Each structure stands twice: as C-alpha cells, then as structure tokens.
Amino acid sequence: MKDRSPGNQPPSPQHAELGRFLAAQRAHVTPAQVGLPDTGVRRTPGLRREEVALLAGVSVSWYTWIEQGRAENVSGEVLDSIARTLRLDESQRVYVRQLAGVEASCTTRQEITDPDPFRPFDDDWGPDPAGLTATTAATG
C-alpha cells in the first residue's frame, strides 16, 4: 500500500509557488527589522525558517512544510501570522492566501501613513471642530 501522507506527495503548482514566494520574502527581512538580535554572519540573507516560525507562532516543522509546498491545509490565521512576520503588504497577504486556496478577500485595515491628502480638511476645522449649534423650534 502506498503512503499517502502529505510529506510524500509532490507539491501542487500553487503550493510550490507559495513556498518560493515565502522563501523570497523571508530573504528580504532582517532580524533587526523584527526585533531579533544580530547574531553575526549568516549563510543566507534574511530570517531563518526557525525565526519566522517562532515569530509567527507555528512549529518549525509546520513552517518548513509550508515553505516546501507540502502543507495542503494551512489556515488563514497561520498565513496571516506569517504575512505579518514577513511584513507583507495587503496585496501580498491576499496573494499568499490565494496560493494556499484560502478565502482571500481584503479584510485588514491599512494604516494611513501619509496625512497630507487630509490636510485641507484638517486646516478648515477651525479652533472648535466639534462645536454644536442649538436651535429652538416653535411648537404650537
């Protein structure tokens, strides 16, 4: 009888791409960016798999399987945690979810980092932006 465990199956094209994408993104994040100490020279750039797993709150073996394209039932919560760890933007987070076959709608709010487009509104508020006007209605 053949062993049908996920570890012995070739990865699907989507899961293989997910693994390649995560590995590429992992190479772009330095330990200092995620608050880890600099431990000197590294053989490869970026974070180690162990560091991503630790920061994302998953086991090293599970993250390794995901990156190797062997994990077929990854939850959206795990993918979002990995996305936060790797500092992915919203479109990259959705892409990761799509590759994994998980519902991929935009659900997170993005922080507004450039307040300049709102400055004309802010400048026109005056000294009392929450002022109320009282009116008296005649009742008869």
mmCIF file of N, CA and C in Angstrom:
data_model
loop_
_atom_site.group_PDB
_atom_site.id
_atom_site.type_symbol
_atom_site.label_atom_id
_atom_site.label_comp_id
_atom_site.label_asym_id
_atom_site.label_seq_id
_atom_site.Cartn_x
_atom_site.Cartn_y
_atom_site.Cartn_z
ATOM 1 N N MET A 1 0.839 -1.185 0.000
ATOM 2 C CA MET A 1 0.000 0.000 0.000
ATOM 3 C C MET A 1 0.888 1.254 0.000
ATOM 4 N N LYS A 2 0.516 2.252 -0.798
ATOM 5 C CA LYS A 2 1.299 3.486 -0.898
ATOM 6 C C LYS A 2 1.038 4.385 0.302
ATOM 7 N N ASP A 3 2.086 5.086 0.720
ATOM 8 C CA ASP A 3 1.965 6.079 1.786
ATOM 9 C C ASP A 3 1.409 7.360 1.171
ATOM 10 N N ARG A 4 0.230 7.795 1.645
ATOM 11 C CA ARG A 4 -0.428 8.975 1.076
ATOM 12 C C ARG A 4 -0.264 10.206 1.963
ATOM 13 N N SER A 5 0.693 10.212 2.871
ATOM 14 C CA SER A 5 0.882 11.379 3.731
ATOM 15 C C SER A 5 1.352 12.558 2.883
ATOM 16 N N PRO A 6 0.978 13.780 3.301
ATOM 17 C CA PRO A 6 1.326 14.965 2.501
ATOM 18 C C PRO A 6 2.817 15.114 2.254
ATOM 19 N N GLY A 7 3.643 14.640 3.168
ATOM 20 C CA GLY A 7 5.079 14.799 3.003
ATOM 21 C C GLY A 7 5.648 13.992 1.850
ATOM 22 N N ASN A 8 4.910 12.979 1.387
ATOM 23 C CA ASN A 8 5.405 12.142 0.304
ATOM 24 C C ASN A 8 4.780 12.482 -1.044
ATOM 25 N N GLN A 9 3.927 13.453 -1.079
ATOM 26 C CA GLN A 9 3.262 13.863 -2.319
ATOM 27 C C GLN A 9 4.018 15.037 -2.938
ATOM 28 N N PRO A 10 4.120 15.077 -4.255
ATOM 29 C CA PRO A 10 4.731 16.264 -4.868
ATOM 30 C C PRO A 10 3.813 17.464 -4.647
ATOM 31 N N PRO A 11 4.390 18.629 -4.395
ATOM 32 C CA PRO A 11 3.551 19.801 -4.149
ATOM 33 C C PRO A 11 2.784 20.213 -5.401
ATOM 34 N N SER A 12 1.587 20.737 -5.174
ATOM 35 C CA SER A 12 0.829 21.285 -6.299
ATOM 36 C C SER A 12 1.562 22.529 -6.795
ATOM 37 N N PRO A 13 1.291 22.958 -8.032
ATOM 38 C CA PRO A 13 1.971 24.169 -8.533
ATOM 39 C C PRO A 13 1.710 25.396 -7.644
ATOM 40 N N GLN A 14 0.482 25.522 -7.112
ATOM 41 C CA GLN A 14 0.166 26.675 -6.256
ATOM 42 C C GLN A 14 0.935 26.612 -4.938
ATOM 43 N N HIS A 15 0.994 25.419 -4.336
ATOM 44 C CA HIS A 15 1.708 25.293 -3.072
ATOM 45 C C HIS A 15 3.217 25.456 -3.266
ATOM 46 N N ALA A 16 3.733 24.989 -4.387
ATOM 47 C CA ALA A 16 5.158 25.181 -4.687
ATOM 48 C C ALA A 16 5.463 26.672 -4.849
ATOM 49 N N GLU A 17 4.578 27.393 -5.528
ATOM 50 C CA GLU A 17 4.761 28.839 -5.695
ATOM 51 C C GLU A 17 4.649 29.551 -4.355
ATOM 52 N N LEU A 18 3.727 29.112 -3.504
ATOM 53 C CA LEU A 18 3.604 29.683 -2.161
ATOM 54 C C LEU A 18 4.934 29.555 -1.427
ATOM 55 N N GLY A 19 5.530 28.377 -1.480
ATOM 56 C CA GLY A 19 6.808 28.167 -0.816
ATOM 57 C C GLY A 19 7.918 29.043 -1.364
ATOM 58 N N ARG A 20 7.987 29.155 -2.683
ATOM 59 C CA ARG A 20 9.007 30.015 -3.296
ATOM 60 C C ARG A 20 8.800 31.476 -2.908
ATOM 61 N N PHE A 21 7.548 31.900 -2.899
ATOM 62 C CA PHE A 21 7.242 33.289 -2.550
ATOM 63 C C PHE A 21 7.628 33.579 -1.101
ATOM 64 N N LEU A 22 7.256 32.691 -0.184
ATOM 65 C CA LEU A 22 7.590 32.900 1.228
ATOM 66 C C LEU A 22 9.102 32.915 1.441
ATOM 67 N N ALA A 23 9.808 32.013 0.792
ATOM 68 C CA ALA A 23 11.266 31.973 0.926
ATOM 69 C C ALA A 23 11.893 33.264 0.405
ATOM 70 N N ALA A 24 11.390 33.766 -0.713
ATOM 71 C CA ALA A 24 11.920 35.014 -1.273
ATOM 72 C C ALA A 24 11.645 36.184 -0.342
ATOM 73 N N GLN A 25 10.448 36.225 0.233
ATOM 74 C CA GLN A 25 10.109 37.314 1.147
ATOM 75 C C GLN A 25 10.914 37.218 2.441
ATOM 76 N N ARG A 26 11.138 36.011 2.903
ATOM 77 C CA ARG A 26 11.937 35.786 4.118
ATOM 78 C C ARG A 26 13.343 36.343 3.947
ATOM 79 N N ALA A 27 13.885 36.246 2.747
ATOM 80 C CA ALA A 27 15.241 36.736 2.476
ATOM 81 C C ALA A 27 15.344 38.255 2.555
ATOM 82 N N HIS A 28 14.202 38.956 2.457
ATOM 83 C CA HIS A 28 14.209 40.421 2.464
ATOM 84 C C HIS A 28 14.030 41.026 3.851
ATOM 85 N N VAL A 29 13.747 40.209 4.853
ATOM 86 C CA VAL A 29 13.506 40.727 6.203
ATOM 87 C C VAL A 29 14.724 40.432 7.067
ATOM 88 N N THR A 30 15.278 41.476 7.653
ATOM 89 C CA THR A 30 16.444 41.283 8.512
ATOM 90 C C THR A 30 15.998 41.011 9.944
ATOM 91 N N PRO A 31 16.826 40.351 10.715
ATOM 92 C CA PRO A 31 16.478 40.135 12.120
ATOM 93 C C PRO A 31 16.208 41.447 12.868
ATOM 94 N N ALA A 32 16.973 42.469 12.580
ATOM 95 C CA ALA A 32 16.781 43.760 13.251
ATOM 96 C C ALA A 32 15.389 44.338 12.977
ATOM 97 N N GLN A 33 14.851 44.115 11.773
ATOM 98 C CA GLN A 33 13.530 44.641 11.435
ATOM 99 C C GLN A 33 12.421 44.037 12.274
ATOM 100 N N VAL A 34 12.635 42.843 12.789
ATOM 101 C CA VAL A 34 11.601 42.184 13.585
ATOM 102 C C VAL A 34 11.979 42.110 15.066
ATOM 103 N N GLY A 35 13.030 42.841 15.455
ATOM 104 C CA GLY A 35 13.406 42.927 16.857
ATOM 105 C C GLY A 35 14.275 41.795 17.369
ATOM 106 N N LEU A 36 14.899 41.050 16.476
ATOM 107 C CA LEU A 36 15.798 39.979 16.897
ATOM 108 C C LEU A 36 17.230 40.501 16.937
ATOM 109 N N PRO A 37 18.051 39.957 17.822
ATOM 110 C CA PRO A 37 19.446 40.415 17.887
ATOM 111 C C PRO A 37 20.235 39.978 16.661
ATOM 112 N N ASP A 38 21.217 40.782 16.332
ATOM 113 C CA ASP A 38 22.118 40.436 15.220
ATOM 114 C C ASP A 38 23.105 39.402 15.740
ATOM 115 N N THR A 39 23.116 38.232 15.127
ATOM 116 C CA THR A 39 23.982 37.153 15.604
ATOM 117 C C THR A 39 25.214 36.979 14.727
ATOM 118 N N GLY A 40 25.544 37.974 13.950
ATOM 119 C CA GLY A 40 26.749 37.894 13.135
ATOM 120 C C GLY A 40 26.472 37.448 11.715
ATOM 121 N N VAL A 41 27.440 36.793 11.121
ATOM 122 C CA VAL A 41 27.380 36.399 9.720
ATOM 123 C C VAL A 41 26.356 35.288 9.521
ATOM 124 N N ARG A 42 25.557 35.414 8.460
ATOM 125 C CA ARG A 42 24.567 34.406 8.094
ATOM 126 C C ARG A 42 24.934 33.835 6.736
ATOM 127 N N ARG A 43 24.634 32.569 6.550
ATOM 128 C CA ARG A 43 24.928 31.930 5.256
ATOM 129 C C ARG A 43 24.015 32.462 4.162
ATOM 130 N N THR A 44 22.796 32.799 4.519
ATOM 131 C CA THR A 44 21.854 33.356 3.548
ATOM 132 C C THR A 44 21.265 34.633 4.126
ATOM 133 N N PRO A 45 20.821 35.544 3.279
ATOM 134 C CA PRO A 45 20.261 36.798 3.787
ATOM 135 C C PRO A 45 18.886 36.583 4.411
ATOM 136 N N GLY A 46 18.519 37.494 5.266
ATOM 137 C CA GLY A 46 17.173 37.476 5.831
ATOM 138 C C GLY A 46 17.029 36.593 7.050
ATOM 139 N N LEU A 47 15.762 36.284 7.340
ATOM 140 C CA LEU A 47 15.438 35.469 8.502
ATOM 141 C C LEU A 47 15.635 33.987 8.216
ATOM 142 N N ARG A 48 15.894 33.251 9.258
ATOM 143 C CA ARG A 48 15.932 31.789 9.177
ATOM 144 C C ARG A 48 14.504 31.269 9.310
ATOM 145 N N ARG A 49 14.263 30.061 8.814
ATOM 146 C CA ARG A 49 12.933 29.447 8.954
ATOM 147 C C ARG A 49 12.527 29.379 10.425
ATOM 148 N N GLU A 50 13.471 29.047 11.281
ATOM 149 C CA GLU A 50 13.182 28.930 12.708
ATOM 150 C C GLU A 50 12.696 30.249 13.288
ATOM 151 N N GLU A 51 13.282 31.345 12.821
ATOM 152 C CA GLU A 51 12.891 32.666 13.317
ATOM 153 C C GLU A 51 11.492 33.037 12.846
ATOM 154 N N VAL A 52 11.198 32.748 11.586
ATOM 155 C CA VAL A 52 9.848 33.026 11.072
ATOM 156 C C VAL A 52 8.824 32.217 11.854
ATOM 157 N N ALA A 53 9.110 30.941 12.064
ATOM 158 C CA ALA A 53 8.181 30.076 12.795
ATOM 159 C C ALA A 53 7.947 30.600 14.212
ATOM 160 N N LEU A 54 9.007 30.959 14.893
ATOM 161 C CA LEU A 54 8.897 31.480 16.249
ATOM 162 C C LEU A 54 8.035 32.740 16.285
ATOM 163 N N LEU A 55 8.321 33.685 15.405
ATOM 164 C CA LEU A 55 7.595 34.956 15.386
ATOM 165 C C LEU A 55 6.152 34.793 14.930
ATOM 166 N N ALA A 56 5.895 33.810 14.068
ATOM 167 C CA ALA A 56 4.532 33.584 13.570
ATOM 168 C C ALA A 56 3.720 32.700 14.507
ATOM 169 N N GLY A 57 4.377 32.072 15.477
ATOM 170 C CA GLY A 57 3.659 31.240 16.426
ATOM 171 C C GLY A 57 3.296 29.863 15.904
ATOM 172 N N VAL A 58 4.123 29.321 15.017
ATOM 173 C CA VAL A 58 3.895 27.975 14.487
ATOM 174 C C VAL A 58 5.160 27.146 14.716
ATOM 175 N N SER A 59 5.028 25.841 14.577
ATOM 176 C CA SER A 59 6.201 24.993 14.754
ATOM 177 C C SER A 59 7.135 25.149 13.558
ATOM 178 N N VAL A 60 8.398 24.875 13.803
ATOM 179 C CA VAL A 60 9.392 24.960 12.735
ATOM 180 C C VAL A 60 9.067 23.951 11.638
ATOM 181 N N SER A 61 8.652 22.743 12.031
ATOM 182 C CA SER A 61 8.353 21.731 11.015
ATOM 183 C C SER A 61 7.148 22.145 10.166
ATOM 184 N N TRP A 62 6.118 22.763 10.782
ATOM 185 C CA TRP A 62 4.949 23.190 10.013
ATOM 186 C C TRP A 62 5.327 24.308 9.043
ATOM 187 N N TYR A 63 6.098 25.287 9.516
ATOM 188 C CA TYR A 63 6.512 26.354 8.606
ATOM 189 C C TYR A 63 7.374 25.779 7.478
ATOM 190 N N THR A 64 8.247 24.852 7.801
ATOM 191 C CA THR A 64 9.094 24.229 6.776
ATOM 192 C C THR A 64 8.233 23.533 5.729
ATOM 193 N N TRP A 65 7.219 22.807 6.174
ATOM 194 C CA TRP A 65 6.316 22.141 5.226
ATOM 195 C C TRP A 65 5.614 23.166 4.343
ATOM 196 N N ILE A 66 5.173 24.271 4.936
ATOM 197 C CA ILE A 66 4.501 25.310 4.143
ATOM 198 C C ILE A 66 5.459 25.837 3.081
ATOM 199 N N GLU A 67 6.684 26.144 3.486
ATOM 200 C CA GLU A 67 7.652 26.701 2.545
ATOM 201 C C GLU A 67 8.100 25.684 1.501
ATOM 202 N N GLN A 68 8.046 24.420 1.827
ATOM 203 C CA GLN A 68 8.390 23.378 0.872
ATOM 204 C C GLN A 68 7.214 23.007 -0.029
ATOM 205 N N GLY A 69 6.056 23.621 0.203
ATOM 206 C CA GLY A 69 4.883 23.341 -0.619
ATOM 207 C C GLY A 69 4.181 22.048 -0.255
ATOM 208 N N ARG A 70 4.474 21.505 0.913
ATOM 209 C CA ARG A 70 3.901 20.218 1.302
ATOM 210 C C ARG A 70 2.690 20.337 2.225
ATOM 211 N N ALA A 71 2.358 21.522 2.695
ATOM 212 C CA ALA A 71 1.222 21.713 3.606
ATOM 213 C C ALA A 71 -0.002 22.088 2.787
ATOM 214 N N GLU A 72 -0.988 21.217 2.766
ATOM 215 C CA GLU A 72 -2.151 21.446 1.913
ATOM 216 C C GLU A 72 -3.339 22.074 2.642
ATOM 217 N N ASN A 73 -3.315 22.133 3.951
ATOM 218 C CA ASN A 73 -4.464 22.658 4.677
ATOM 219 C C ASN A 73 -4.046 23.721 5.688
ATOM 220 N N VAL A 74 -3.372 24.730 5.224
ATOM 221 C CA VAL A 74 -2.924 25.821 6.083
ATOM 222 C C VAL A 74 -4.098 26.749 6.348
ATOM 223 N N SER A 75 -4.272 27.145 7.583
ATOM 224 C CA SER A 75 -5.373 28.042 7.923
ATOM 225 C C SER A 75 -5.045 29.481 7.539
ATOM 226 N N GLY A 76 -6.091 30.261 7.359
ATOM 227 C CA GLY A 76 -5.920 31.679 7.063
ATOM 228 C C GLY A 76 -5.225 32.414 8.185
ATOM 229 N N GLU A 77 -5.497 32.006 9.427
ATOM 230 C CA GLU A 77 -4.867 32.649 10.581
ATOM 231 C C GLU A 77 -3.353 32.440 10.570
ATOM 232 N N VAL A 78 -2.925 31.225 10.238
ATOM 233 C CA VAL A 78 -1.487 30.950 10.162
ATOM 234 C C VAL A 78 -0.858 31.755 9.030
ATOM 235 N N LEU A 79 -1.526 31.795 7.894
ATOM 236 C CA LEU A 79 -0.995 32.570 6.761
ATOM 237 C C LEU A 79 -0.900 34.048 7.105
ATOM 238 N N ASP A 80 -1.915 34.581 7.790
ATOM 239 C CA ASP A 80 -1.877 35.989 8.178
ATOM 240 C C ASP A 80 -0.755 36.260 9.178
ATOM 241 N N SER A 81 -0.522 35.328 10.087
ATOM 242 C CA SER A 81 0.554 35.480 11.052
ATOM 243 C C SER A 81 1.914 35.474 10.355
ATOM 244 N N ILE A 82 2.083 34.578 9.394
ATOM 245 C CA ILE A 82 3.322 34.549 8.615
ATOM 246 C C ILE A 82 3.461 35.839 7.809
ATOM 247 N N ALA A 83 2.368 36.311 7.239
ATOM 248 C CA ALA A 83 2.401 37.552 6.460
ATOM 249 C C ALA A 83 2.832 38.734 7.327
ATOM 250 N N ARG A 84 2.315 38.800 8.550
ATOM 251 C CA ARG A 84 2.729 39.879 9.466
ATOM 252 C C ARG A 84 4.217 39.758 9.790
ATOM 253 N N THR A 85 4.670 38.546 10.061
ATOM 254 C CA THR A 85 6.076 38.324 10.397
ATOM 255 C C THR A 85 6.990 38.748 9.248
ATOM 256 N N LEU A 86 6.582 38.427 8.025
ATOM 257 C CA LEU A 86 7.401 38.766 6.860
ATOM 258 C C LEU A 86 7.139 40.178 6.343
ATOM 259 N N ARG A 87 6.288 40.911 7.060
ATOM 260 C CA ARG A 87 5.984 42.310 6.718
ATOM 261 C C ARG A 87 5.410 42.456 5.312
ATOM 262 N N LEU A 88 4.511 41.538 4.961
ATOM 263 C CA LEU A 88 3.874 41.599 3.648
ATOM 264 C C LEU A 88 2.807 42.677 3.642
ATOM 265 N N ASP A 89 2.628 43.334 2.499
ATOM 266 C CA ASP A 89 1.549 44.304 2.386
ATOM 267 C C ASP A 89 0.241 43.563 2.087
ATOM 268 N N GLU A 90 -0.839 44.291 2.004
ATOM 269 C CA GLU A 90 -2.164 43.671 1.840
ATOM 270 C C GLU A 90 -2.269 42.844 0.566
ATOM 271 N N SER A 91 -1.741 43.339 -0.542
ATOM 272 C CA SER A 91 -1.845 42.576 -1.789
ATOM 273 C C SER A 91 -1.014 41.288 -1.717
ATOM 274 N N GLN A 92 0.119 41.334 -1.060
ATOM 275 C CA GLN A 92 0.934 40.131 -0.893
ATOM 276 C C GLN A 92 0.243 39.130 0.037
ATOM 277 N N ARG A 93 -0.409 39.638 1.085
ATOM 278 C CA ARG A 93 -1.140 38.769 2.007
ATOM 279 C C ARG A 93 -2.269 38.051 1.277
ATOM 280 N N VAL A 94 -2.989 38.767 0.448
ATOM 281 C CA VAL A 94 -4.071 38.166 -0.334
ATOM 282 C C VAL A 94 -3.497 37.139 -1.309
ATOM 283 N N TYR A 95 -2.376 37.453 -1.930
ATOM 284 C CA TYR A 95 -1.725 36.526 -2.865
ATOM 285 C C TYR A 95 -1.346 35.217 -2.166
ATOM 286 N N VAL A 96 -0.778 35.318 -0.982
ATOM 287 C CA VAL A 96 -0.405 34.132 -0.201
ATOM 288 C C VAL A 96 -1.643 33.287 0.079
ATOM 289 N N ARG A 97 -2.736 33.931 0.473
ATOM 290 C CA ARG A 97 -3.973 33.203 0.755
ATOM 291 C C ARG A 97 -4.507 32.528 -0.512
ATOM 292 N N GLN A 98 -4.439 33.220 -1.631
ATOM 293 C CA GLN A 98 -4.918 32.632 -2.884
ATOM 294 C C GLN A 98 -4.095 31.406 -3.260
ATOM 295 N N LEU A 99 -2.785 31.493 -3.124
ATOM 296 C CA LEU A 99 -1.935 30.356 -3.447
ATOM 297 C C LEU A 99 -2.245 29.150 -2.571
ATOM 298 N N ALA A 100 -2.607 29.409 -1.321
ATOM 299 C CA ALA A 100 -2.901 28.325 -0.387
ATOM 300 C C ALA A 100 -4.332 27.818 -0.527
ATOM 301 N N GLY A 101 -5.134 28.494 -1.349
ATOM 302 C CA GLY A 101 -6.520 28.070 -1.522
ATOM 303 C C GLY A 101 -7.416 28.474 -0.375
ATOM 304 N N VAL A 102 -7.065 29.566 0.296
ATOM 305 C CA VAL A 102 -7.833 30.080 1.429
ATOM 306 C C VAL A 102 -8.550 31.344 0.977
ATOM 307 N N GLU A 103 -9.737 31.572 1.503
ATOM 308 C CA GLU A 103 -10.508 32.783 1.175
ATOM 309 C C GLU A 103 -9.579 33.988 1.272
ATOM 310 N N ALA A 104 -9.584 34.807 0.236
ATOM 311 C CA ALA A 104 -8.546 35.830 0.120
ATOM 312 C C ALA A 104 -9.061 37.257 0.002
ATOM 313 N N SER A 105 -10.198 37.560 0.574
ATOM 314 C CA SER A 105 -10.677 38.935 0.481
ATOM 315 C C SER A 105 -9.837 39.848 1.359
ATOM 316 N N CYS A 106 -9.853 41.102 1.022
ATOM 317 C CA CYS A 106 -9.122 42.088 1.810
ATOM 318 C C CYS A 106 -9.906 42.329 3.094
ATOM 319 N N THR A 107 -9.316 41.945 4.204
ATOM 320 C CA THR A 107 -10.027 42.077 5.470
ATOM 321 C C THR A 107 -9.303 42.941 6.473
ATOM 322 N N THR A 108 -8.052 43.242 6.239
ATOM 323 C CA THR A 108 -7.327 44.043 7.214
ATOM 324 C C THR A 108 -7.332 45.495 6.785
ATOM 325 N N ARG A 109 -7.317 46.363 7.783
ATOM 326 C CA ARG A 109 -7.232 47.788 7.506
ATOM 327 C C ARG A 109 -5.784 48.172 7.341
ATOM 328 N N GLN A 110 -5.545 49.011 6.359
ATOM 329 C CA GLN A 110 -4.186 49.502 6.197
ATOM 330 C C GLN A 110 -4.087 50.857 6.890
ATOM 331 N N GLU A 111 -2.979 51.065 7.535
ATOM 332 C CA GLU A 111 -2.740 52.297 8.244
ATOM 333 C C GLU A 111 -2.466 53.420 7.248
ATOM 334 N N ILE A 112 -3.008 54.591 7.505
ATOM 335 C CA ILE A 112 -2.736 55.751 6.654
ATOM 336 C C ILE A 112 -1.426 56.352 7.135
ATOM 337 N N THR A 113 -0.437 56.319 6.277
ATOM 338 C CA THR A 113 0.883 56.810 6.679
ATOM 339 C C THR A 113 1.166 58.205 6.154
ATOM 340 N N ASP A 114 0.373 58.673 5.206
ATOM 341 C CA ASP A 114 0.587 59.995 4.639
ATOM 342 C C ASP A 114 -0.649 60.853 4.922
ATOM 343 N N PRO A 115 -0.587 61.724 5.923
ATOM 344 C CA PRO A 115 -1.760 62.526 6.258
ATOM 345 C C PRO A 115 -1.975 63.725 5.336
ATOM 346 N N ASP A 116 -1.054 64.022 4.416
ATOM 347 C CA ASP A 116 -1.164 65.211 3.569
ATOM 348 C C ASP A 116 -2.456 65.292 2.766
ATOM 349 N N PRO A 117 -3.000 64.188 2.213
ATOM 350 C CA PRO A 117 -4.249 64.319 1.471
ATOM 351 C C PRO A 117 -5.408 64.826 2.331
ATOM 352 N N PHE A 118 -5.311 64.666 3.648
ATOM 353 C CA PHE A 118 -6.391 65.097 4.533
ATOM 354 C C PHE A 118 -6.148 66.480 5.132
ATOM 355 N N ARG A 119 -4.986 67.051 4.885
ATOM 356 C CA ARG A 119 -4.635 68.327 5.482
ATOM 357 C C ARG A 119 -5.630 69.455 5.143
ATOM 358 N N PRO A 120 -6.158 69.580 3.912
ATOM 359 C CA PRO A 120 -7.118 70.657 3.657
ATOM 360 C C PRO A 120 -8.358 70.561 4.564
ATOM 361 N N PHE A 121 -8.798 69.375 4.855
ATOM 362 C CA PHE A 121 -9.945 69.218 5.743
ATOM 363 C C PHE A 121 -9.572 69.608 7.166
ATOM 364 N N ASP A 122 -8.406 69.195 7.595
ATOM 365 C CA ASP A 122 -7.936 69.473 8.942
ATOM 366 C C ASP A 122 -7.734 70.972 9.134
ATOM 367 N N ASP A 123 -7.195 71.661 8.128
ATOM 368 C CA ASP A 123 -6.928 73.091 8.235
ATOM 369 C C ASP A 123 -8.204 73.922 8.291
ATOM 370 N N ASP A 124 -9.308 73.414 7.749
ATOM 371 C CA ASP A 124 -10.551 74.163 7.706
ATOM 372 C C ASP A 124 -11.443 73.951 8.922
ATOM 373 N N TRP A 125 -11.009 73.157 9.869
ATOM 374 C CA TRP A 125 -11.865 72.868 11.025
ATOM 375 C C TRP A 125 -11.972 74.053 11.965
ATOM 376 N N GLY A 126 -10.967 74.863 12.047
ATOM 377 C CA GLY A 126 -11.007 75.979 12.976
ATOM 378 C C GLY A 126 -10.678 75.512 14.388
ATOM 379 N N PRO A 127 -10.856 76.412 15.355
ATOM 380 C CA PRO A 127 -10.448 76.080 16.711
ATOM 381 C C PRO A 127 -11.411 75.124 17.433
ATOM 382 N N ASP A 128 -12.652 74.983 16.950
ATOM 383 C CA ASP A 128 -13.643 74.169 17.660
ATOM 384 C C ASP A 128 -14.314 73.195 16.691
ATOM 385 N N PRO A 129 -13.612 72.112 16.307
ATOM 386 C CA PRO A 129 -14.153 71.222 15.283
ATOM 387 C C PRO A 129 -15.380 70.437 15.723
ATOM 388 N N ALA A 130 -15.626 70.359 17.021
ATOM 389 C CA ALA A 130 -16.771 69.574 17.484
ATOM 390 C C ALA A 130 -17.856 70.472 18.058
ATOM 391 N N GLY A 131 -17.938 71.663 17.577
ATOM 392 C CA GLY A 131 -18.934 72.593 18.090
ATOM 393 C C GLY A 131 -20.348 72.189 17.709
ATOM 394 N N LEU A 132 -21.299 72.485 18.570
ATOM 395 C CA LEU A 132 -22.703 72.185 18.314
ATOM 396 C C LEU A 132 -23.476 73.485 18.183
ATOM 397 N N THR A 133 -24.500 73.472 17.375
ATOM 398 C CA THR A 133 -25.365 74.637 17.210
ATOM 399 C C THR A 133 -26.736 74.279 17.751
ATOM 400 N N ALA A 134 -27.240 75.098 18.655
ATOM 401 C CA ALA A 134 -28.554 74.835 19.227
ATOM 402 C C ALA A 134 -29.585 75.676 18.502
ATOM 403 N N THR A 135 -30.700 75.086 18.182
ATOM 404 C CA THR A 135 -31.794 75.821 17.555
ATOM 405 C C THR A 135 -33.052 75.600 18.383
ATOM 406 N N THR A 136 -33.919 76.577 18.369
ATOM 407 C CA THR A 136 -35.169 76.453 19.105
ATOM 408 C C THR A 136 -36.282 76.294 18.096
ATOM 409 N N ALA A 137 -37.066 75.280 18.279
ATOM 410 C CA ALA A 137 -38.185 75.038 17.380
ATOM 411 C C ALA A 137 -39.468 75.517 18.049
ATOM 412 N N ALA A 138 -40.269 76.238 17.314
ATOM 413 C CA ALA A 138 -41.534 76.696 17.863
ATOM 414 C C ALA A 138 -42.545 75.569 17.800
ATOM 415 N N THR A 139 -43.150 75.280 18.902
ATOM 416 C CA THR A 139 -44.183 74.260 18.917
ATOM 417 C C THR A 139 -45.517 74.934 19.198
ATOM 418 N N GLY A 140 -46.509 74.439 18.634
ATOM 419 C CA GLY A 140 -47.731 75.158 18.824
ATOM 420 C C GLY A 140 -48.807 74.355 19.230
#
